[in-house]
Short mmCIF file of C-alpha atoms in Angstrom, two decimals:
data_model
loop_
_atom_site.label_atom_id
_atom_site.label_comp_id
_atom_site.label_asym_id
_atom_site.label_seq_id
_atom_site.Cartn_x
_atom_site.Cartn_y
_atom_site.Cartn_z
CA ALA A 46 -109.73 -186.89 -149.84
CA GLY A 47 -111.42 -189.35 -152.17
CA TRP A 48 -108.40 -191.68 -152.04
CA SER A 49 -108.40 -191.41 -148.23
CA ARG A 50 -112.07 -192.34 -148.05
CA GLY A 51 -111.33 -195.32 -150.29
CA ILE A 52 -108.67 -196.53 -147.89
CA TRP A 53 -111.01 -196.59 -144.92
CA SER A 54 -114.05 -197.79 -146.84
CA THR A 55 -115.21 -201.36 -146.22
CA SER A 56 -116.42 -201.70 -149.82
CA ALA A 57 -114.45 -203.49 -152.51
CA GLU A 58 -114.47 -200.58 -155.00
CA SER A 59 -110.80 -199.68 -154.60
CA PRO A 60 -108.86 -202.60 -153.07
CA ARG A 61 -105.46 -201.65 -154.48
CA PRO A 62 -104.94 -198.48 -152.38
CA ARG A 63 -105.96 -200.37 -149.25
CA VAL A 64 -103.55 -203.21 -150.02
CA ALA A 65 -100.76 -200.74 -150.75
CA LEU A 66 -101.44 -198.90 -147.51
CA PHE A 67 -101.46 -202.15 -145.55
CA ILE A 68 -98.09 -203.19 -147.01
CA LEU A 69 -96.56 -199.79 -146.29
CA VAL A 70 -97.84 -199.75 -142.72
CA ALA A 71 -96.68 -203.33 -142.14
CA LEU A 72 -93.18 -202.47 -143.35
CA ARG A 73 -93.08 -199.18 -141.46
CA VAL A 74 -94.18 -200.79 -138.20
CA GLY A 75 -92.78 -204.28 -138.53
CA LEU A 76 -89.25 -203.66 -139.81
CA PRO A 77 -88.05 -201.43 -136.93
CA LEU A 78 -89.58 -203.83 -134.42
CA PHE A 79 -87.91 -206.80 -136.11
CA LEU A 80 -84.52 -205.07 -136.06
CA ARG A 81 -84.93 -204.13 -132.40
CA ALA A 82 -85.79 -207.74 -131.54
CA LEU A 83 -82.41 -208.82 -132.97
CA TYR A 84 -80.48 -207.13 -130.15
CA PRO A 85 -78.89 -209.59 -127.69
CA PRO A 86 -80.87 -210.28 -124.49
CA THR A 87 -79.76 -208.06 -121.60
CA ALA A 88 -82.99 -207.50 -119.62
CA PHE A 89 -82.71 -208.38 -115.92
CA ASP A 90 -85.50 -210.94 -115.48
CA ALA A 91 -84.86 -212.36 -118.94
CA THR A 92 -81.28 -213.29 -118.13
CA LEU A 93 -82.00 -214.18 -114.48
CA TYR A 94 -84.65 -216.85 -115.05
CA HIS A 95 -86.79 -216.63 -118.22
CA LEU A 96 -84.00 -217.63 -120.59
CA PRO A 97 -82.27 -220.05 -118.16
CA ASP A 98 -85.64 -221.78 -117.66
CA ALA A 99 -86.16 -222.12 -121.40
CA ARG A 100 -82.60 -223.33 -121.96
CA ALA A 101 -82.97 -225.95 -119.24
CA PHE A 102 -86.26 -227.17 -120.72
CA ALA A 103 -84.74 -227.39 -124.19
CA ARG A 104 -81.74 -229.37 -122.93
CA ALA A 105 -83.77 -231.74 -120.76
CA GLY A 106 -86.62 -232.28 -123.18
CA SER A 107 -88.92 -232.00 -120.16
CA LEU A 108 -89.95 -229.55 -117.41
CA PRO A 109 -87.69 -230.30 -114.44
CA PHE A 110 -87.62 -228.57 -111.06
CA LEU A 111 -84.75 -226.09 -111.44
CA ARG A 112 -83.29 -225.90 -107.94
CA ASP A 113 -80.41 -223.60 -108.83
CA LEU A 114 -82.50 -220.82 -110.38
CA ARG A 115 -84.24 -217.84 -108.80
CA PHE A 116 -87.65 -219.41 -109.41
CA PRO A 117 -87.28 -223.20 -109.60
CA VAL A 118 -90.92 -223.62 -110.66
CA PHE A 119 -93.53 -221.14 -111.83
CA PRO A 120 -96.27 -220.75 -114.46
CA GLN A 121 -93.94 -221.18 -117.44
CA LEU A 122 -96.01 -221.44 -120.61
CA ASP A 123 -94.00 -218.72 -122.34
CA GLU A 124 -90.74 -220.35 -121.31
CA VAL A 125 -91.95 -223.57 -122.92
CA LEU A 126 -92.55 -221.63 -126.15
CA PHE A 127 -89.07 -220.13 -125.79
CA ALA A 128 -87.61 -223.62 -125.36
CA ALA A 129 -89.23 -224.79 -128.59
CA VAL A 130 -87.57 -221.92 -130.45
CA LEU A 131 -84.21 -222.49 -128.74
CA LEU A 132 -84.11 -225.96 -130.24
CA LEU A 133 -83.80 -224.28 -133.64
CA ALA A 134 -81.84 -221.08 -132.96
CA GLY A 135 -80.09 -218.99 -130.29
CA ASP A 136 -81.24 -216.75 -127.47
CA ILE A 137 -82.12 -213.85 -129.74
CA SER A 138 -84.78 -215.93 -131.47
CA VAL A 139 -87.02 -215.92 -128.38
CA HIS A 140 -87.51 -212.18 -128.87
CA LEU A 141 -89.38 -213.00 -132.05
CA VAL A 142 -91.88 -215.05 -130.02
CA GLN A 143 -92.73 -211.93 -128.04
CA LEU A 144 -92.74 -209.78 -131.16
CA LEU A 145 -95.25 -212.14 -132.71
CA ALA A 146 -97.32 -211.86 -129.51
CA ILE A 147 -97.61 -208.07 -129.63
CA LEU A 148 -98.38 -208.12 -133.36
CA GLY A 149 -101.05 -210.76 -132.70
CA THR A 150 -102.54 -208.57 -129.98
CA ALA A 151 -102.58 -205.60 -132.35
CA ALA A 152 -104.38 -207.72 -134.97
CA LEU A 153 -106.99 -208.72 -132.39
CA LEU A 154 -107.52 -205.07 -131.49
CA VAL A 155 -108.08 -204.24 -135.17
CA ALA A 156 -110.65 -207.03 -135.51
CA TRP A 157 -112.34 -206.13 -132.22
CA GLY A 158 -112.50 -202.42 -132.97
CA GLU A 159 -113.85 -203.03 -136.45
CA GLY A 160 -116.50 -205.43 -135.15
CA ALA A 161 -117.60 -203.23 -132.27
CA LEU A 162 -117.33 -199.77 -133.85
CA SER A 163 -115.52 -199.27 -137.17
CA ARG A 164 -112.37 -200.21 -139.04
CA ARG A 165 -110.83 -196.87 -138.11
CA ALA A 166 -111.47 -197.57 -134.42
CA GLY A 167 -109.68 -200.88 -134.77
CA TYR A 168 -106.61 -199.31 -136.36
CA LEU A 169 -106.56 -196.55 -133.74
CA ALA A 170 -106.72 -199.15 -130.95
CA ALA A 171 -103.81 -201.08 -132.46
CA ALA A 172 -101.83 -197.87 -132.98
CA ALA A 173 -102.39 -196.81 -129.37
CA TYR A 174 -101.19 -200.20 -128.20
CA LEU A 175 -98.10 -200.39 -130.42
CA GLY A 176 -97.33 -196.74 -129.70
CA SER A 177 -96.64 -197.48 -126.03
CA PRO A 178 -92.89 -197.63 -125.28
CA ILE A 179 -93.37 -200.34 -122.63
CA VAL A 180 -95.15 -202.53 -125.20
CA ILE A 181 -92.24 -202.18 -127.61
CA HIS A 182 -89.73 -202.92 -124.85
CA LEU A 183 -91.53 -206.02 -123.58
CA GLY A 184 -92.39 -207.19 -127.08
CA THR A 185 -88.78 -207.28 -128.23
CA SER A 186 -87.19 -208.88 -125.16
CA ALA A 187 -87.43 -212.21 -123.36
CA TYR A 188 -90.07 -211.13 -120.86
CA VAL A 189 -93.47 -212.84 -120.69
CA GLU A 190 -95.87 -209.89 -120.44
CA ALA A 191 -96.41 -209.81 -124.21
CA GLY A 192 -97.66 -213.40 -124.10
CA LEU A 193 -99.83 -212.62 -121.08
CA THR A 194 -101.37 -209.68 -122.92
CA LEU A 195 -102.00 -211.72 -126.06
CA PHE A 196 -103.83 -214.51 -124.23
CA THR A 197 -105.78 -212.04 -122.08
CA THR A 198 -106.88 -210.00 -125.09
CA ALA A 199 -107.83 -213.18 -126.95
CA ALA A 200 -109.90 -214.36 -123.95
CA LEU A 201 -111.75 -211.05 -123.67
CA TYR A 202 -112.32 -210.88 -127.42
CA ALA A 203 -113.71 -214.44 -127.43
CA LEU A 204 -115.94 -213.49 -124.50
CA TRP A 205 -117.21 -210.48 -126.43
CA ARG A 206 -117.92 -212.65 -129.47
CA TYR A 207 -119.69 -215.17 -127.23
CA ARG A 208 -122.05 -212.49 -125.95
CA GLN A 209 -122.56 -211.04 -129.45
CA ALA A 210 -123.10 -214.35 -131.23
CA GLU A 211 -126.12 -215.47 -129.22
CA HIS A 212 -123.88 -217.24 -126.72
CA ALA A 213 -122.25 -219.70 -129.14
CA ARG A 214 -120.42 -222.42 -127.21
CA GLY A 215 -117.34 -222.31 -129.42
CA TRP A 216 -116.48 -218.77 -128.37
CA LEU A 217 -117.04 -219.69 -124.72
CA VAL A 218 -114.59 -222.58 -125.05
CA LEU A 219 -112.02 -220.26 -126.63
CA ALA A 220 -112.50 -217.74 -123.83
CA ALA A 221 -111.78 -220.48 -121.30
CA VAL A 222 -108.74 -221.77 -123.22
CA PHE A 223 -107.17 -218.35 -123.67
CA GLY A 224 -108.01 -217.19 -120.15
CA ALA A 225 -106.43 -220.30 -118.65
CA SER A 226 -103.44 -219.90 -120.98
CA ALA A 227 -102.93 -216.38 -119.61
CA ALA A 228 -102.82 -217.90 -116.13
CA GLY A 229 -100.30 -220.41 -117.47
CA VAL A 230 -97.96 -217.56 -118.38
CA LYS A 231 -98.13 -215.67 -115.10
CA TYR A 232 -100.09 -215.77 -111.84
CA LEU A 233 -101.59 -212.39 -112.76
CA GLY A 234 -103.52 -214.21 -115.47
CA LEU A 235 -105.68 -215.81 -112.77
CA PHE A 236 -107.32 -212.42 -112.22
CA PHE A 237 -108.33 -212.13 -115.87
CA LEU A 238 -109.54 -215.72 -115.93
CA ALA A 239 -111.78 -215.00 -112.93
CA ALA A 240 -112.98 -211.74 -114.49
CA THR A 241 -113.82 -213.56 -117.73
CA LEU A 242 -115.79 -216.14 -115.79
CA ILE A 243 -117.75 -213.48 -113.88
CA VAL A 244 -118.60 -211.46 -116.99
CA ALA A 245 -119.52 -214.55 -119.02
CA PHE A 246 -122.15 -215.63 -116.51
CA SER A 247 -123.41 -212.32 -115.22
CA ARG A 248 -126.36 -212.88 -117.56
CA PRO A 249 -127.99 -215.14 -118.52
CA ARG A 250 -127.11 -217.83 -115.99
CA ARG A 251 -126.72 -221.24 -117.61
CA PRO A 252 -125.31 -223.94 -115.31
CA SER A 253 -124.31 -226.17 -118.24
CA ARG A 254 -122.26 -223.37 -119.81
CA LEU A 255 -120.66 -222.57 -116.45
CA LEU A 256 -119.66 -226.22 -116.12
CA LEU A 257 -118.28 -226.26 -119.67
CA PHE A 258 -116.17 -223.15 -119.06
CA THR A 259 -114.88 -224.52 -115.76
CA LEU A 260 -113.94 -227.94 -117.17
CA VAL A 261 -112.11 -226.45 -120.17
CA ALA A 262 -110.23 -223.97 -117.98
CA LEU A 263 -109.24 -226.69 -115.52
CA ALA A 264 -108.02 -228.93 -118.35
CA VAL A 265 -105.66 -226.15 -119.48
CA LEU A 266 -104.62 -225.15 -115.95
CA LEU A 267 -104.02 -228.62 -114.54
CA PRO A 268 -100.66 -229.35 -116.24
CA VAL A 269 -99.29 -225.95 -115.13
CA TYR A 270 -100.56 -225.71 -111.58
CA GLY A 271 -100.55 -229.45 -110.94
CA ARG A 272 -96.82 -229.45 -111.68
CA ILE A 273 -96.24 -226.57 -109.24
CA LEU A 274 -98.29 -228.32 -106.58
CA TYR A 275 -96.45 -231.61 -107.13
CA TYR A 276 -93.01 -230.07 -106.61
CA THR A 277 -93.78 -227.62 -103.79
CA GLY A 278 -97.12 -228.46 -102.16
CA ASN A 279 -98.17 -224.89 -102.98
CA PRO A 280 -100.09 -224.30 -106.25
CA VAL A 281 -99.08 -220.61 -106.28
CA PHE A 282 -95.47 -221.04 -105.09
CA PRO A 283 -93.81 -218.95 -103.69
CA LEU A 284 -96.88 -216.90 -102.75
CA PHE A 285 -98.93 -217.42 -99.56
CA PRO A 286 -96.45 -219.68 -97.72
CA ALA A 287 -98.41 -219.10 -94.48
CA VAL A 288 -101.40 -220.79 -96.11
CA PHE A 289 -99.76 -223.61 -98.06
CA GLY A 290 -96.47 -224.04 -96.29
#
């Protein structure tokens, strides 16, 4: 019991057991995930357009309009990350990008839980997240939801720190960057960007901070959605064709 209390204690009296526990947990959790990520890509959407997009970007050295694919243009931030990895290794390597994303999300949950409640709460939050089968599936395949979740969690964590740290501008900028990055991965990220904006300025209302958040978010969004608009005339192609044509 005393050793267990030492593990969870935030004091520096017994660092060795905590370090040993961390290494054991990292190996126990990370090694099976790493081995699973080494399986060849067979997921439907991954082989239909996520990987072909990334391969085309890597070959072209740019972001062309891919007329022959299921989605010729889309929010494709994760596919750009995949393309960077494909320049160095094969298709399997992109799974490690998503694996890194879910591990990064788990680390954020640990930090958030520890800051808001306790270290144990942070570990429990990360365990609940990594214990979900859908998280493991998406985090070891060439889907983009793991990246979406990472950027969304980072945006909400930065927003929480902004409200806790007497509204420090740096955290607000990070919330805008990560929220817009989530929208750069998938259209669904636009919802979380809007939610972050609403929560950030529910109180107190500061027009200068609202302008700062908006400008930073637009700077991140413009390359993604400007490209879609340029090629199709519809910034959310192929959605709402009755509105945009």
